[in-house]
XYZ file of C-alpha atoms in Angstrom:
690
model
C 98.964 20.292 166.636
C 100.308 18.006 163.986
C 98.680 14.916 165.570
C 95.282 16.576 165.915
C 95.464 17.862 162.289
C 96.225 14.395 161.033
C 93.269 13.015 162.939
C 90.957 15.619 161.428
C 92.017 14.809 157.897
C 91.131 11.246 158.419
C 87.598 11.953 159.611
C 84.957 12.187 156.798
C 83.008 14.939 158.508
C 86.045 17.127 158.789
C 86.870 16.593 155.100
C 83.317 17.689 154.056
C 83.423 20.904 156.159
C 86.825 21.765 154.693
C 85.514 21.598 151.114
C 82.507 23.763 151.970
C 84.790 26.308 153.631
C 86.989 26.568 150.521
C 83.932 27.070 148.227
C 82.574 29.871 150.464
C 85.959 31.566 150.501
C 86.188 31.471 146.673
C 82.707 33.005 146.292
C 83.589 35.683 148.823
C 86.779 36.658 146.955
C 84.931 36.723 143.598
C 82.254 39.093 144.882
C 84.678 41.596 146.424
C 84.378 45.164 144.953
C 87.594 46.673 143.486
C 88.971 49.120 146.015
C 89.587 52.350 144.045
C 89.600 53.014 140.294
C 89.197 56.135 138.115
C 85.829 54.853 136.801
C 83.840 51.605 136.732
C 81.451 50.307 134.064
C 78.059 48.994 135.135
C 78.249 45.197 135.655
C 75.677 43.244 133.614
C 72.926 41.289 135.345
C 74.074 37.817 136.514
C 71.277 36.266 134.502
C 72.667 37.604 131.250
C 75.093 35.320 129.445
C 78.383 36.461 128.025
C 79.207 36.451 124.332
C 80.823 33.045 124.671
C 78.432 31.615 127.261
C 80.417 32.503 130.384
C 78.314 32.138 133.521
C 78.534 33.961 136.840
C 81.815 33.085 138.485
C 83.605 32.455 135.151
C 87.347 32.337 135.826
C 88.364 33.041 132.198
C 90.784 35.989 132.086
C 89.278 39.114 130.497
C 90.318 39.600 126.889
C 89.819 42.851 124.930
C 88.587 41.853 121.503
C 88.033 45.337 120.000
C 88.381 48.973 121.014
C 86.982 51.807 118.917
C 85.751 55.389 119.055
C 81.995 55.665 119.346
C 81.970 59.186 117.803
C 84.100 59.852 114.700
C 84.427 62.593 112.083
C 83.658 61.852 108.397
C 87.369 61.275 107.725
C 87.373 58.445 110.297
C 89.312 60.369 112.938
C 87.834 60.572 116.449
C 86.035 63.661 117.651
C 88.830 65.391 119.613
C 88.556 66.024 123.313
C 88.191 69.605 124.507
C 87.461 71.240 127.812
C 83.845 70.543 128.694
C 83.340 67.973 125.902
C 82.473 64.302 126.485
C 83.727 61.659 124.056
C 82.785 57.998 124.050
C 84.875 54.843 123.588
C 83.444 51.367 122.889
C 85.287 48.317 124.171
C 84.333 44.725 123.293
C 85.382 41.930 125.698
C 85.071 38.168 125.856
C 82.914 38.433 128.973
C 79.869 40.409 130.049
C 80.367 40.175 133.810
C 83.289 42.619 134.048
C 83.805 45.895 135.834
C 85.790 48.061 133.370
C 88.023 50.955 134.391
C 89.966 53.480 132.303
C 92.674 55.997 133.014
C 94.652 58.579 130.994
C 95.589 61.099 133.680
C 98.678 59.199 134.807
C 100.443 59.934 131.519
C 100.473 63.725 131.910
C 99.764 65.123 135.345
C 98.093 68.308 134.070
C 95.665 66.298 131.918
C 92.619 65.442 133.964
C 90.643 62.820 132.008
C 88.002 61.336 134.267
C 85.814 58.442 133.019
C 82.237 59.141 134.060
C 79.281 56.773 133.910
C 79.731 53.585 131.907
C 76.856 51.740 130.315
C 76.488 48.475 128.457
C 74.931 48.686 124.996
C 75.065 44.948 124.215
C 76.536 41.769 125.590
C 80.241 42.248 126.254
C 80.242 45.856 124.832
C 81.111 48.573 127.330
C 80.886 52.310 126.513
C 83.208 54.626 128.435
C 82.369 58.333 128.588
C 85.511 60.461 128.997
C 85.448 64.084 130.153
C 88.482 66.421 129.854
C 89.549 69.570 131.663
C 92.854 70.804 130.224
C 94.405 74.000 131.583
C 98.034 74.053 130.439
C 98.026 72.878 126.840
C 96.196 73.882 123.675
C 96.496 70.477 122.033
C 97.940 67.026 122.722
C 98.094 63.825 120.756
C 99.244 60.238 121.273
C 98.104 60.159 124.916
C 97.611 56.449 125.786
C 94.245 55.421 127.170
C 94.630 52.553 129.650
C 91.596 50.234 129.711
C 91.588 47.724 132.572
C 89.397 44.685 133.322
C 89.958 42.924 136.683
C 90.064 39.114 136.616
C 90.288 36.534 139.369
C 93.943 36.985 140.124
C 95.313 39.677 137.815
C 94.312 42.660 135.605
C 94.436 43.082 131.814
C 95.855 46.459 130.689
C 95.446 47.648 127.063
C 97.037 50.704 125.438
C 95.232 50.276 122.148
C 93.711 53.728 121.708
C 95.153 57.254 121.524
C 93.412 60.299 122.971
C 93.555 63.693 121.224
C 92.924 66.809 123.348
C 92.397 69.981 121.308
C 91.090 73.174 122.896
C 91.999 75.394 119.915
C 90.566 73.688 116.819
C 90.392 75.247 113.374
C 87.364 77.504 112.889
C 84.952 77.769 109.927
C 84.145 81.380 108.916
C 82.367 81.441 105.541
C 80.915 79.339 102.729
C 80.183 80.596 99.218
C 78.632 78.347 96.567
C 79.731 79.768 93.199
C 77.728 77.399 90.995
C 74.314 78.905 90.139
C 72.049 75.863 90.528
C 69.450 75.527 93.240
C 69.242 71.806 92.432
C 71.892 69.598 90.827
C 71.389 67.038 88.106
C 73.706 64.423 86.586
C 76.822 66.052 85.062
C 76.153 69.381 86.816
C 79.224 70.963 88.385
C 79.291 71.857 92.072
C 81.677 74.735 92.867
C 82.148 76.261 96.289
C 84.680 78.187 98.379
C 85.091 77.740 102.133
C 87.030 80.062 104.479
C 88.721 78.762 107.639
C 91.059 79.941 110.379
C 93.584 77.118 110.801
C 95.194 77.212 114.247
C 98.087 74.908 113.306
C 98.834 75.475 109.598
C 99.290 74.213 106.971
C 95.605 73.391 106.672
C 93.801 70.641 104.753
C 90.053 70.631 104.001
C 88.578 67.181 103.345
C 85.071 67.045 101.876
C 82.737 64.076 102.296
C 80.906 63.710 98.970
C 79.896 60.092 99.532
C 76.296 61.128 100.115
C 75.952 62.322 96.508
C 78.558 59.923 95.089
C 78.470 56.525 96.888
C 81.226 55.208 94.609
C 83.846 57.266 96.439
C 86.110 55.330 98.812
C 86.942 58.305 101.027
C 86.946 62.068 101.361
C 88.085 64.494 98.644
C 90.666 67.185 99.472
C 89.790 70.732 98.396
C 92.309 73.053 96.706
C 93.978 75.884 98.626
C 92.954 79.035 96.736
C 94.387 81.654 99.110
C 96.611 81.461 102.189
C 97.589 84.276 104.552
C 99.005 83.172 107.883
C 96.273 81.127 109.548
C 93.543 82.352 107.128
C 92.761 79.825 104.401
C 90.361 79.903 101.443
C 89.671 76.427 100.065
C 87.860 75.665 96.830
C 86.402 72.545 95.224
C 84.974 71.777 91.799
C 83.105 68.462 91.500
C 80.997 66.874 88.768
C 77.721 65.352 89.967
C 77.643 61.678 88.827
C 74.665 59.898 87.349
C 72.077 58.880 89.947
C 68.698 57.153 89.924
C 65.499 59.181 90.472
C 64.928 57.581 93.876
C 68.098 59.295 95.176
C 66.681 62.801 94.640
C 66.661 64.948 97.776
C 68.811 67.062 100.059
C 72.266 65.896 101.137
C 74.474 67.435 103.808
C 78.100 67.687 102.673
C 80.335 67.479 105.775
C 83.767 69.130 105.655
C 86.671 68.433 108.040
C 89.530 70.945 108.402
C 92.778 69.708 109.941
C 96.216 71.156 110.623
C 99.475 69.844 112.001
C 98.047 69.400 115.496
C 95.690 66.533 116.211
C 91.938 66.949 115.956
C 89.772 68.071 113.061
C 87.002 70.694 112.917
C 83.648 69.841 111.308
C 81.305 72.039 109.244
C 77.963 70.867 107.869
C 76.584 74.112 106.418
C 76.733 72.916 102.779
C 73.545 71.205 101.623
C 73.200 69.911 98.043
C 69.840 69.121 96.449
C 69.784 66.388 93.791
C 67.029 66.436 91.181
C 66.784 64.115 88.151
C 64.774 66.543 86.008
C 66.504 68.893 83.558
C 64.665 71.527 81.528
C 67.177 74.364 81.142
C 70.066 74.672 78.651
C 73.718 74.974 79.776
C 74.653 78.219 81.548
C 77.999 80.023 81.240
C 78.926 80.716 84.879
C 82.207 82.596 84.399
C 85.151 83.036 82.073
C 88.797 84.070 82.192
C 90.971 85.456 79.387
C 94.327 83.640 79.482
C 95.718 85.408 76.384
C 96.500 87.963 75.107
C 97.670 89.809 78.238
C 99.838 92.879 78.805
C 102.963 93.058 80.956
C 100.844 93.527 84.102
C 98.763 90.413 83.460
C 95.669 92.347 82.311
C 93.708 91.683 79.136
C 94.926 93.864 76.270
C 93.296 94.712 72.908
C 93.595 92.188 70.095
C 95.827 92.672 67.085
C 95.898 90.540 63.960
C 97.886 87.354 64.562
C 97.029 87.167 68.268
C 95.897 83.852 69.781
C 92.870 84.043 72.060
C 92.877 81.577 74.966
C 89.594 81.723 76.837
C 88.836 79.489 79.841
C 85.068 79.077 80.300
C 83.231 77.742 83.368
C 79.811 76.080 82.841
C 77.131 74.863 85.221
C 77.503 71.260 84.052
C 79.931 68.772 82.542
C 79.950 66.493 79.466
C 79.266 69.393 77.111
C 80.020 69.927 73.453
C 81.470 73.472 73.486
C 82.325 75.502 70.378
C 82.761 79.176 69.434
C 81.900 81.461 66.515
C 84.489 84.252 65.781
C 82.503 85.908 62.956
C 82.354 89.288 64.710
C 86.157 89.360 65.081
C 87.173 87.908 61.680
C 84.165 87.699 59.301
C 86.112 86.080 56.454
C 87.894 83.416 58.518
C 86.854 79.819 57.825
C 88.986 78.252 60.576
C 86.942 77.500 63.678
C 88.219 77.751 67.260
C 89.312 74.568 69.046
C 88.082 73.471 72.488
C 89.959 71.584 75.225
C 88.335 70.332 78.450
C 90.434 71.420 81.455
C 88.284 70.117 84.320
C 84.692 69.423 85.377
C 82.612 72.003 83.515
C 85.801 73.853 82.429
C 86.525 74.254 78.720
C 89.331 76.270 77.097
C 88.550 77.895 73.742
C 91.571 78.632 71.521
C 91.377 80.859 68.440
C 94.046 82.598 66.358
C 93.062 85.877 64.706
C 94.198 85.687 61.073
C 97.272 87.910 60.390
C 95.588 89.155 57.190
C 92.283 89.915 58.930
C 90.633 92.912 57.235
C 88.180 93.683 60.043
C 88.202 97.398 60.971
C 89.264 98.207 64.506
C 86.310 98.156 66.877
C 85.334 97.468 70.460
C 82.642 95.147 71.814
C 83.369 92.349 69.314
C 81.653 89.136 70.403
C 83.209 85.691 70.471
C 79.944 83.707 70.596
C 80.020 80.540 72.710
C 77.827 77.518 71.982
C 77.268 74.547 74.327
C 75.122 71.399 74.087
C 74.658 68.818 76.865
C 73.941 65.086 76.687
C 70.173 65.735 76.787
C 70.374 67.816 73.611
C 69.745 71.100 75.440
C 71.883 73.858 73.927
C 72.661 77.528 74.408
C 73.771 80.075 71.833
C 73.284 83.374 73.699
C 76.587 83.415 75.636
C 79.531 85.494 74.447
C 82.742 87.170 75.573
C 83.585 90.638 74.243
C 86.948 91.644 72.764
C 88.446 94.785 71.257
C 90.427 94.818 68.010
C 93.110 97.503 67.703
C 95.618 97.214 64.859
C 96.018 100.964 64.202
C 96.775 103.750 66.691
C 96.043 107.488 66.628
C 99.081 109.517 65.541
C 99.844 112.971 66.957
C 100.571 115.568 64.283
C 101.027 118.843 66.217
C 99.807 120.862 69.200
C 100.293 124.623 69.696
C 99.141 127.405 72.043
C 98.172 131.000 71.255
C 99.115 133.574 72.432
C 102.565 132.394 73.386
C 103.588 133.856 76.736
C 106.153 132.994 79.331
C 103.532 133.199 82.103
C 99.759 133.591 82.405
C 97.689 135.164 85.171
C 94.221 134.600 86.608
C 91.378 134.973 84.056
C 93.815 135.062 81.108
C 92.547 133.310 77.944
C 94.601 131.076 75.669
C 93.784 128.740 72.741
C 95.189 125.238 72.296
C 95.067 123.605 68.856
C 95.823 119.858 68.602
C 95.883 117.849 65.343
C 95.694 114.017 65.186
C 95.636 111.361 62.446
C 93.258 108.387 62.808
C 94.982 105.489 61.022
C 92.005 103.232 61.818
C 89.626 105.837 60.310
C 87.573 105.777 63.499
C 86.376 109.132 64.866
C 88.479 110.582 67.694
C 87.837 112.218 71.043
C 90.557 114.627 72.248
C 90.828 115.948 75.823
C 92.977 118.651 77.412
C 94.089 118.059 81.027
C 94.163 121.411 82.890
C 94.615 120.022 86.402
C 98.101 121.541 86.738
C 96.851 125.130 86.266
C 93.344 124.565 87.724
C 93.604 121.838 90.398
C 90.527 119.600 90.544
C 89.073 120.815 87.228
C 87.750 118.193 84.782
C 89.523 117.735 81.436
C 88.167 119.749 78.513
C 86.884 117.349 75.798
C 86.422 117.945 72.052
C 85.014 115.552 69.405
C 86.043 117.379 66.225
C 84.872 116.714 62.690
C 87.392 114.727 60.652
C 88.952 115.823 57.393
C 88.735 112.919 54.986
C 87.780 110.597 57.894
C 91.375 110.570 59.109
C 92.603 114.051 60.179
C 91.066 115.562 63.312
C 91.734 119.016 64.785
C 90.588 119.966 68.285
C 90.512 123.660 69.312
C 90.306 124.526 73.010
C 89.553 128.139 74.049
C 90.368 128.112 77.759
C 89.995 130.801 80.415
C 92.148 130.420 83.502
C 90.201 130.486 86.796
C 90.311 133.323 89.301
C 93.182 133.579 91.710
C 91.492 131.460 94.417
C 91.191 128.464 92.049
C 94.439 128.953 90.142
C 97.287 126.552 90.680
C 100.560 127.579 92.326
C 103.097 129.694 90.504
C 105.495 127.883 88.238
C 107.031 127.732 84.786
C 107.094 124.900 82.249
C 103.851 123.451 83.608
C 102.590 120.599 81.352
C 99.083 120.425 79.849
C 98.689 116.711 78.886
C 96.488 115.728 75.922
C 94.776 112.349 75.450
C 93.351 111.105 72.155
C 90.834 108.219 72.188
C 89.160 106.238 69.425
C 85.355 106.459 69.366
C 84.041 102.934 68.772
C 87.519 101.517 69.284
C 89.642 100.772 72.318
C 92.937 102.514 71.632
C 94.144 105.747 73.183
C 97.329 107.796 73.210
C 98.335 110.217 75.977
C 100.985 112.910 75.552
C 102.277 114.172 78.891
C 104.007 117.357 77.648
C 102.699 118.456 74.246
C 102.691 122.068 75.496
C 103.727 123.855 78.686
C 102.682 127.114 80.313
C 103.787 129.303 83.217
C 101.634 130.721 86.024
C 102.673 133.891 87.924
C 100.320 135.575 90.365
C 102.823 138.279 91.353
C 101.522 141.771 90.362
C 103.539 143.620 87.658
C 106.536 145.695 88.849
C 106.463 144.305 92.415
C 108.922 142.163 94.297
C 108.719 140.385 97.627
C 108.992 142.475 100.833
C 112.235 142.802 102.793
C 112.038 142.222 106.562
C 114.118 144.201 109.042
C 116.641 142.119 110.940
C 115.157 140.206 113.897
C 117.009 138.789 116.916
C 117.990 135.129 116.696
C 116.701 134.454 120.240
C 113.965 135.973 122.372
C 112.228 135.311 125.664
C 109.296 137.589 124.753
C 105.848 136.246 123.944
C 105.567 138.416 120.803
C 107.873 140.467 118.629
C 107.480 143.604 116.523
C 108.163 142.577 112.924
C 108.661 145.320 110.326
C 109.816 145.675 106.763
C 109.580 147.455 103.419
C 107.728 146.616 100.194
C 106.603 148.376 97.016
C 104.296 151.382 97.353
C 101.936 149.655 94.892
C 101.011 147.189 97.627
C 97.929 147.853 99.752
C 98.798 145.599 102.682
C 101.381 143.140 103.938
C 100.780 139.701 105.381
C 102.877 137.822 107.907
C 103.341 134.041 108.013
C 104.684 131.943 110.862
C 105.689 128.377 110.037
C 104.032 128.874 106.627
C 100.619 129.929 108.014
C 99.300 133.478 107.636
C 98.836 134.949 111.130
C 98.363 138.719 110.645
C 97.950 141.554 108.090
C 99.275 145.119 108.243
C 98.579 148.180 106.112
C 101.417 149.436 103.899
C 102.386 153.150 104.002
C 101.645 154.359 100.426
C 104.547 156.867 100.580
C 107.347 154.853 102.208
C 106.171 151.263 101.685
C 106.810 150.525 105.367
C 104.715 148.072 107.390
C 104.913 146.565 110.869
C 102.962 144.398 113.327
C 103.434 142.398 116.506
C 103.654 138.642 115.825
C 103.060 136.167 118.628
C 105.841 133.589 118.933
C 105.458 129.876 119.526
C 106.948 129.089 122.927
C 110.183 127.126 123.144
C 110.389 126.633 119.402
C 112.149 128.060 116.378
C 109.767 130.508 114.657
C 110.112 131.027 110.879
C 108.739 134.498 109.979
C 108.045 135.638 106.404
C 106.077 138.476 104.792
C 104.281 139.016 101.497
C 102.418 141.955 99.925
C 99.092 142.218 98.076
C 97.549 144.851 95.848
C 93.954 146.012 96.116
C 92.773 143.126 93.826
C 94.375 140.491 96.018
C 97.291 139.744 93.681
C 100.102 138.613 95.929
C 103.864 139.065 95.689
C 106.256 136.283 96.422
C 107.223 135.862 100.062
C 110.293 137.413 101.678
C 113.264 135.374 102.792
C 112.571 133.821 106.206
C 113.987 134.999 109.514
C 114.310 132.510 112.363
C 113.751 133.382 116.033
C 114.273 130.851 118.841
C 111.751 131.617 121.592
C 112.725 130.639 125.142
C 110.071 130.800 127.862
C 111.543 128.532 130.557
C 114.658 126.566 131.325
C 114.696 123.536 129.037
C 117.018 120.782 127.961
C 115.589 119.701 124.615
C 116.342 116.695 122.425
C 114.429 114.155 120.355
C 112.780 111.262 122.167
C 114.033 108.645 121.556
C 117.352 110.278 120.803
C 119.031 109.004 117.644
C 122.718 109.293 116.880
C 123.384 112.606 115.151
C 120.666 114.517 117.031
C 120.861 117.911 118.661
C 120.909 118.675 122.389
C 119.707 122.231 123.178
C 119.817 124.085 126.508
C 117.791 127.277 127.008
C 116.978 129.715 129.822
C 114.900 132.907 129.357
C 117.201 134.644 131.893
C 120.305 133.780 129.893
C 123.144 131.271 130.143
C 126.901 131.799 130.506
C 129.868 129.626 131.470
C 127.779 126.641 130.370
C 129.077 123.115 130.748
C 126.941 120.337 129.252
C 127.796 116.747 130.126
C 126.340 113.327 129.326
C 126.726 110.665 132.011
C 125.880 106.970 132.145
C 123.805 105.500 134.982
C 126.940 104.808 137.026
C 127.868 108.489 136.965
C 130.744 108.187 134.502
C 131.207 111.138 132.133
C 130.628 110.076 128.542
C 130.739 113.364 126.583
C 131.143 117.050 127.501
C 130.816 120.475 125.861
C 131.364 123.984 127.258
C 131.123 127.660 126.277
C 131.725 130.975 128.004
C 129.413 132.850 125.613
C 126.283 134.378 127.149
C 123.041 133.588 125.311
C 119.470 132.423 125.841
C 120.149 129.068 124.193
C 123.101 126.901 123.281
C 123.041 123.739 121.190
C 125.428 120.933 120.307
C 125.081 117.867 118.125
C 125.877 114.480 119.646
C 126.642 111.509 117.407
C 126.410 108.946 120.219
C 130.171 108.639 120.798
C 132.281 109.200 123.908
C 135.188 111.607 124.244
C 137.515 109.078 122.567
C 135.200 108.874 119.569
C 133.933 105.377 120.337
C 130.224 104.640 119.930
C 128.461 104.116 123.246
C 125.773 101.522 123.842
C 122.087 102.215 123.437
C 120.302 102.892 126.670
C 119.507 105.476 129.328
C 121.858 108.462 129.989
C 121.754 111.626 132.112
C 122.194 115.074 130.471
C 123.476 117.598 133.076
C 123.836 121.358 132.449
C 125.880 123.575 134.814
C 125.862 127.342 134.118
C 125.979 130.840 135.607
C 122.836 132.964 135.901
C 122.898 136.729 135.077
C 122.933 137.455 138.837
C 126.174 135.446 139.161
C 124.666 132.407 140.873
C 125.556 128.905 139.719
C 122.747 126.573 138.580
C 122.520 122.921 137.596
C 119.768 121.039 135.752
C 119.490 117.445 134.530
C 117.315 115.426 132.175
C 117.129 111.752 131.191
C 117.986 110.738 127.589
C 117.295 107.403 125.867
C 119.815 106.693 123.115
C 118.723 104.548 120.192
C 119.851 103.696 116.665
C-alpha cells in the first residue's frame, strides 16, 4: 500500500484528480443543511452580496454586529412577551449568507419560546419572530436569548439580549382631562388624571410628550395622586411650549405604566390638539383655599387679621395674576401678592387688616385678574369668602307652662332671646325631633329691637300619640341661631328640657300572675291584674305585641293564651290601655323556657364562657353532662339529681384541673334518666374557639 501510494503521488494525473476531489468535498460540506435547530432564518440569494462583499462560500466566521428589539415602547423598553403575542428581534451580522437560529427555552424548561419564520429585511439584517406560551409564571425577566450563526467549523453564540415574559401587565382603566381646552396653544396648561391597576406595585407612569415638545430628551413621570393597593391615580400638569404654526394638529400622547416586574403597559387614548390661534382670555379652571382652615381642614369664616392663601389653577401659563380685595376690606390700600407655584398655578396671598371696619357678611368676592402674553385679560373671576368677627349671643330661653311632663296634643310656648353683636338680622330655630321624631325644626325670623336684640316665640302643639316620641324626662329641645346675610351660627344643645309621659293619670303597669320557668306546651295561659280604668290589656313576647285581652271593669283581671317560641326563652310582658289608646308602662317580664324536643344547645362556634343547655320535654333527672376530646378523654363534667325540663351550665373552656384546653372539636355527651326510669344518652359535636 505504501509503495503504490508513493507511485500515485508522483504521477501528474493522480495529483490533479486529488485536488478536484478535495474541492468537491469542501463544496459538499459547505452546502450541508444544519441538522436540527429551534428555528432557521431564510438564507439570502447567492447572488446577493454581503455587507462587506462576502461571496458564496465565504469562510469568514459569523460576527454579530448589533442586536436590537424591533418593537419597543415609548420609554425604549421592549414590548414584553405574553402568551399568544409575537415579538420581533433584529440581528445584524457581517455576512448575508447565514442561517440564523435562536433559542430561549433551554434556560427555563417551562418557558416555551419558539422562533417562527425568519425574514431578511436588508443585507445582513435578520428578523426573528418569537412566540411565547407560558403556563407556570406570571412574569419573568433576564431570560437570555441565545442567537446562533453556524460557520464552517464552529458556531457563534451570543447572549446579548434579555427576554421579558409578562402575562399579567398593568391595566389602564380611565383617563380624565381636567384642563378645559379643546385645542392647546403656546403657554396653555395640559392637566390630566389617569387611573391604572398596577399588578406589581409600586407603579410609575411615564408620559411621552415629545410629540408636542421635541426638546424633551425622554419621557416625563406623572405624579401619584392616590394609591390604594394596586389601584393608582396618576396626574400630570404640563405647560405647552412655543411652537410654529406648521406644527398645528393632533398628537397622540403615549403613556407607559410599569411596576416592579418587567414589562410595561401602553395606553394611547390621550390626544392633544395644537392650534396657534388664540382669541379667548385666560380662564380660571379651579381654586383651593389653603388658609384659613378649621381644625378639620375645612375652610372657615374670615376674621380680621386672617391671612388668605388661595391657590388658583388657570388654563395657561406665563400670566400676570393679581387680586382685588375691595369687597372684603374697602379701605385697605395694600394689594395681595402673587406667587407662581407651577405651570398655570398661582398662589394669591392677602392679609385682612386687623382694624378692618367691614360689617360681617357672606358672599364677599376676592376678584381675580389675569393677563397673558398676548394682552388678553379676564376680570370676571372671583372666589367668595365670609367675614365673621362677631357672633350671636344667647340671652335667655324659657318655656311656659312649666310642667314635669307633657302628653300628646299638649301646647307649650318657648321664648328665646338673642343679641346680634354684628347687627345682622337673625334666624332662630327650635329642634323638636326628640319629642316629635322626624319633624322639621320650627323657624322664626323675629323683628329686632334696636337692630341687635331678637326674641323668637314658638307656640308648639305636641303631636298625637302615634307621632309622639318615647316617654322620658329631661328631654332637650336644642335651639340654633343663624345670622341672615352672614355666615355665623350658634347652637345650644340644652337651653330647655321637657318630659313626655303617655301613661294615663292614676294608672300603673299591670301585674302578671306567676308563670312556670319551663314548659313543654306550645302555648300558655297568661293572666294578671291592672287598673279598672283600663279598657284592655296587651301582651308582648320578646318586645313585640302578640295579643290583646279585655279587662274586667270590676276586678281588673285579664287573661289570654300566648303561643311560645319553641326551644327558646320567652320574655312575656303586659301593658294596659284606656279607651283613647293611652298606654300604661309595661309590667316586669316573666321568662319561660319552652322545650319541644331533646336538645343540647350551645353557641356555634362556642366561645369560652358560653352556656351549654340540655333539655327534654319529657323531663331530665340524674343528669351527667360530659365534654370529651376526639380521643375519648373526659375534659369536663357536671351532674345533677334534680328533675327538670332543662339544665344548663357555663363552660369557660378549661378542664377539670382548671387548665385551658386547646381550640378544636369536642364531643358533648348527656346521660340521664327518663320519667319512666329508662336511661338515655345523647351526644353533640362542639367547636371551641377564642
